Amino acid sequence: MTENQIANKIIGCALEVHKALGPGLLESAYQECLFYKLMKEGLAVAKQKPMPLIFEEVQLEIGYRIDILVENKVVIEIKSVEALNDVHLAQTLTYMKLGGFKLGLLINFNVSLLKQGIKRVINGEL
C-alpha cells in the first residue's frame, strides 16, 4: 500500500471520528479513537512511537514521540488547538526527518469542518 493510499484511509477514519465526537476534546481522546478506527481497518498502527535523535554516533532518547505511525510509513500528528501554526508543522517535519518518513498528516480536530484542519506534510519525493 502506498503512502497516498494509507493517507486516504487515515483521512476517512479521521472524518468518522470527528463526525462522532466533534471539536473541543483533548488531543488524547482523538488519538485513542483514531488509533482504534485505524486498527479496525486492519492497518498496522503504533501509538506514541518513540523517535530517538541520532547526533554523530550518539543515539539520544530524549522523549520525541510520534502520535500515531501507520504501516511504518505515514506519521500522524494530532492537535486540538484554535489554529495550526508553524511550530506544529515543524514538529511533524522533525518526526518525519528523524524516521525517514515521506508523508505526514497534521490533523487539528478542534475545527467545525475537519477538512479545514488537515494538512499533508511531504518530506522529499513521493
XYZ file of N, CA and C in Angstrom:
378
model
N 0.853 -1.181 0.000
C 0.000 0.000 0.000
C 0.899 1.243 0.000
N 0.603 2.198 -0.864
C 1.417 3.412 -0.949
C 1.059 4.378 0.177
N 1.931 5.365 0.358
C 1.676 6.398 1.360
C 0.360 7.119 1.086
N 0.092 7.408 -0.180
C -1.148 8.118 -0.525
C -2.391 7.275 -0.239
N -2.329 5.979 -0.502
C -3.451 5.092 -0.200
C -3.686 5.025 1.311
N -2.597 4.949 2.061
C -2.703 4.927 3.522
C -3.309 6.235 4.008
N -2.827 7.362 3.464
C -3.331 8.680 3.869
C -4.827 8.801 3.612
N -5.293 8.272 2.498
C -6.732 8.311 2.194
C -7.535 7.552 3.241
N -7.037 6.391 3.660
C -7.724 5.627 4.707
C -7.703 6.378 6.032
N -6.566 6.982 6.349
C -6.440 7.747 7.602
C -7.448 8.889 7.609
N -7.525 9.623 6.516
C -8.437 10.767 6.440
C -9.887 10.305 6.575
N -10.234 9.193 5.948
C -11.584 8.650 6.091
C -11.909 8.316 7.538
N -10.968 7.686 8.233
C -11.174 7.347 9.643
C -11.252 8.603 10.504
N -10.392 9.578 10.220
C -10.399 10.829 10.980
C -11.736 11.553 10.808
N -12.275 11.540 9.607
C -13.579 12.170 9.363
C -14.673 11.493 10.189
N -14.628 10.168 10.275
C -15.608 9.437 11.080
C -15.487 9.787 12.564
N -14.254 9.864 13.049
C -14.027 10.213 14.458
C -14.550 11.630 14.726
N -14.227 12.551 13.850
C -14.649 13.946 14.043
C -16.170 14.074 13.961
N -16.774 13.337 13.046
C -18.240 13.380 12.915
C -18.904 12.894 14.197
N -18.332 11.858 14.809
C -18.916 11.286 16.019
C -18.652 12.146 17.263
N -17.460 12.737 17.356
C -17.070 13.442 18.576
C -17.178 14.961 18.492
N -16.990 15.511 17.291
C -16.993 16.967 17.136
C -15.734 17.591 17.714
N -15.641 18.913 17.651
C -14.471 19.614 18.190
C -14.572 19.784 19.702
N -13.448 20.179 20.323
C -13.479 20.578 21.730
C -12.930 19.595 22.733
N -12.533 18.404 22.302
C -11.974 17.423 23.244
C -10.454 17.526 23.296
N -9.859 16.800 24.210
C -8.406 16.760 24.314
C -7.813 15.942 23.171
N -6.572 16.259 22.820
C -5.875 15.510 21.769
C -5.863 14.014 22.062
N -5.681 13.660 23.332
C -5.588 12.243 23.697
C -6.866 11.481 23.351
N -8.018 12.125 23.461
C -9.280 11.464 23.118
C -9.334 11.164 21.622
N -8.969 12.145 20.812
C -8.959 11.926 19.361
C -7.921 10.880 18.970
N -6.777 10.918 19.635
C -5.726 9.956 19.326
C -6.207 8.532 19.587
N -6.811 8.297 20.734
C -7.281 6.948 21.070
C -8.350 6.468 20.093
N -9.283 7.352 19.761
C -10.367 6.964 18.852
C -9.856 6.717 17.441
N -8.943 7.569 16.964
C -8.388 7.369 15.623
C -7.550 6.096 15.590
N -6.777 5.855 16.621
C -5.986 4.627 16.720
C -6.893 3.405 16.612
N -7.998 3.419 17.347
C -8.967 2.324 17.330
C -9.545 2.121 15.925
N -9.962 3.220 15.265
C -10.556 3.125 13.923
C -9.547 2.570 12.922
N -8.304 3.009 13.010
C -7.280 2.529 12.073
C -7.000 1.050 12.281
N -6.994 0.616 13.534
C -6.812 -0.813 13.813
C -7.977 -1.616 13.250
N -9.204 -1.091 13.404
C -10.383 -1.778 12.863
C -10.310 -1.914 11.340
N -9.635 -0.975 10.693
C -9.447 -1.019 9.238
C -8.397 -2.037 8.828
N -7.727 -2.638 9.810
C -6.712 -3.648 9.514
C -5.334 -3.077 9.223
N -5.139 -1.815 9.553
C -3.837 -1.194 9.330
C -2.908 -1.454 10.515
N -1.622 -1.529 10.228
C -0.620 -1.659 11.285
C -0.380 -0.271 11.856
N -0.692 -0.089 13.130
C -0.563 1.223 13.748
C 0.246 1.134 15.043
N 1.034 2.175 15.276
C 1.788 2.302 16.528
C 1.426 3.644 17.122
N 1.160 3.639 18.421
C 0.750 4.852 19.133
C 1.890 5.300 20.037
N 2.125 6.620 20.086
C 3.184 7.201 20.911
C 4.523 6.509 20.657
N 4.849 6.357 19.367
C 6.072 5.657 18.968
C 7.295 6.506 19.282
N 8.209 5.973 20.113
C 9.431 6.722 20.436
C 10.272 6.972 19.182
N 10.842 8.148 19.109
C 11.667 8.525 17.970
C 12.982 9.092 18.503
N 14.056 8.290 18.472
C 15.336 8.770 19.002
C 15.968 9.804 18.056
N 16.816 10.626 18.620
C 17.590 11.591 17.855
C 19.005 11.061 17.773
N 19.547 10.957 16.558
C 20.915 10.475 16.390
C 21.778 11.665 16.002
N 22.771 11.927 16.842
C 23.725 13.008 16.603
C 25.115 12.396 16.538
N 25.730 12.498 15.366
C 27.008 11.859 15.097
C 26.876 10.373 15.412
N 27.618 9.839 16.358
C 27.486 8.404 16.654
C 26.707 8.126 17.931
N 26.031 9.151 18.443
C 25.293 9.011 19.700
C 23.791 9.000 19.425
N 23.114 8.000 19.966
C 21.657 7.939 19.878
C 21.086 8.478 21.181
N 20.305 9.550 21.075
C 19.742 10.201 22.250
C 18.263 9.868 22.384
N 17.895 9.289 23.505
C 16.488 9.004 23.791
C 15.959 10.199 24.576
N 15.479 11.212 23.857
C 15.125 12.464 24.531
C 13.634 12.760 24.538
N 12.830 11.772 24.315
C 11.397 11.938 24.537
C 10.557 12.325 23.344
N 11.123 12.300 22.125
C 10.277 12.554 20.962
C 9.373 11.352 20.744
N 8.085 11.619 20.514
C 7.126 10.532 20.282
C 6.156 10.925 19.178
N 6.014 10.045 18.202
C 5.044 10.242 17.127
C 3.672 9.858 17.680
N 2.663 10.704 17.485
C 1.324 10.391 17.989
C 0.861 9.037 17.460
N 0.814 8.897 16.133
C 0.446 7.620 15.518
C 1.295 7.436 14.266
N 1.829 6.237 14.089
C 2.550 5.864 12.874
C 1.774 4.731 12.221
N 1.432 4.898 10.944
C 0.591 3.924 10.244
C 1.417 3.193 9.178
N 1.368 1.857 9.240
C 2.066 0.985 8.289
C 3.559 1.322 8.200
N 4.100 1.866 9.262
C 5.508 2.277 9.320
C 5.876 3.188 8.147
N 4.877 3.976 7.680
C 5.098 4.851 6.527
C 4.564 6.263 6.714
N 3.430 6.420 7.393
C 2.770 7.725 7.472
C 2.681 8.175 8.931
N 3.201 9.363 9.182
C 3.190 9.982 10.509
C 1.894 10.770 10.673
N 1.220 10.592 11.808
C 0.056 11.403 12.132
C 0.375 12.200 13.388
N 0.277 13.503 13.281
C 0.422 14.383 14.440
C -0.955 14.976 14.708
N -1.482 14.725 15.899
C -2.836 15.141 16.257
C -2.787 16.379 17.137
N -3.643 17.326 16.797
C -3.777 18.553 17.585
C -5.249 18.822 17.859
N -5.491 19.576 18.920
C -6.823 20.099 19.225
C -6.599 21.532 19.704
N -6.333 22.406 18.740
C -5.950 23.787 19.026
C -6.825 24.744 18.223
N -6.783 26.018 18.602
C -7.574 27.024 17.903
C -7.162 27.126 16.439
N -5.856 27.065 16.176
C -5.353 27.119 14.797
C -3.987 26.447 14.733
N -3.729 25.772 13.622
C -2.399 25.204 13.404
C -1.441 26.343 13.114
N -0.189 26.195 13.575
C 0.798 27.208 13.260
C 2.119 26.550 12.866
N 3.119 27.368 12.607
C 4.396 26.872 12.083
C 5.084 25.871 13.002
N 4.942 26.034 14.314
C 5.605 25.105 15.236
C 4.996 23.696 15.128
N 3.699 23.599 14.852
C 3.072 22.288 14.661
C 3.606 21.621 13.399
N 3.749 22.412 12.338
C 4.307 21.893 11.091
C 5.756 21.459 11.303
N 6.529 22.263 12.012
C 7.931 21.937 12.282
C 8.048 20.642 13.088
N 7.159 20.449 14.050
C 7.170 19.228 14.865
C 6.924 18.002 13.983
N 5.948 18.094 13.105
C 5.641 16.981 12.202
C 6.825 16.698 11.285
N 7.400 17.734 10.703
C 8.559 17.562 9.824
C 9.748 16.954 10.559
N 9.947 17.341 11.810
C 11.040 16.786 12.604
C 10.872 15.280 12.773
N 9.676 14.844 13.127
C 9.430 13.411 13.272
C 9.662 12.674 11.960
N 9.225 13.282 10.872
C 9.396 12.647 9.569
C 10.878 12.529 9.207
N 11.644 13.591 9.460
C 13.076 13.562 9.139
C 13.808 12.560 10.022
N 13.497 12.529 11.321
C 14.170 11.598 12.234
C 13.916 10.142 11.837
N 12.714 9.856 11.349
C 12.372 8.483 10.990
C 12.534 8.146 9.520
N 12.858 9.138 8.698
C 12.990 8.898 7.260
C 11.656 8.642 6.576
N 10.580 9.243 7.093
C 9.245 9.055 6.511
C 8.973 10.135 5.470
N 8.238 9.776 4.419
C 7.965 10.709 3.318
C 6.685 11.515 3.502
N 5.707 10.968 4.217
C 4.407 11.629 4.309
C 3.926 11.709 5.742
N 3.385 12.859 6.073
C 2.786 13.060 7.385
C 1.452 13.762 7.240
N 0.586 13.551 8.209
C -0.688 14.256 8.273
C -0.750 14.978 9.607
N -0.896 16.277 9.541
C -1.084 17.112 10.716
C -2.583 17.373 10.786
N -3.230 16.842 11.825
C -4.687 16.902 11.908
C -5.110 17.655 13.164
N -5.827 18.759 12.953
C -6.384 19.538 14.051
C -7.874 19.216 14.153
N -8.264 18.543 15.222
C -9.658 18.143 15.401
C -10.525 19.262 15.980
N -9.927 20.363 16.381
C -10.699 21.442 17.008
C -11.194 22.452 15.965
N -11.870 21.940 14.944
C -12.448 22.755 13.871
C -13.859 22.253 13.599
N -14.691 23.117 13.007
C -16.062 22.681 12.719
C -16.108 21.719 11.530
N -15.279 21.948 10.504
C -15.162 21.034 9.363
C -13.742 20.469 9.349
N -13.627 19.157 9.487
C -12.298 18.558 9.634
C -11.404 18.815 8.428
N -11.982 18.903 7.230
C -11.133 19.120 6.056
C -10.331 20.419 6.186
N -10.810 21.359 6.993
C -10.072 22.599 7.236
C -8.934 22.398 8.231
N -8.924 21.273 8.915
C -7.906 21.008 9.931
C -6.871 19.982 9.519
N -6.873 19.555 8.260
C -5.930 18.524 7.799
C -4.879 19.160 6.901
N -3.621 18.897 7.222
C -2.521 19.392 6.409
C -1.618 18.221 6.059
N -1.424 18.014 4.760
C -0.469 16.990 4.291
C 0.924 17.585 4.351
N 1.852 16.811 4.888
C 3.228 17.275 5.012
C 4.111 16.284 4.245
N 4.858 16.804 3.299
C 5.679 15.940 2.450
C 7.154 16.232 2.694
N 7.924 15.165 2.885
C 9.360 15.248 3.115
C 10.041 14.524 1.962
N 10.554 15.238 0.995
C 11.224 14.607 -0.142
C 10.224 14.196 -1.209
N 10.644 13.309 -2.084
C 9.798 12.870 -3.204
C 8.810 11.811 -2.769
N 7.604 11.901 -3.294
C 6.589 10.876 -3.041
C 6.207 10.202 -4.315
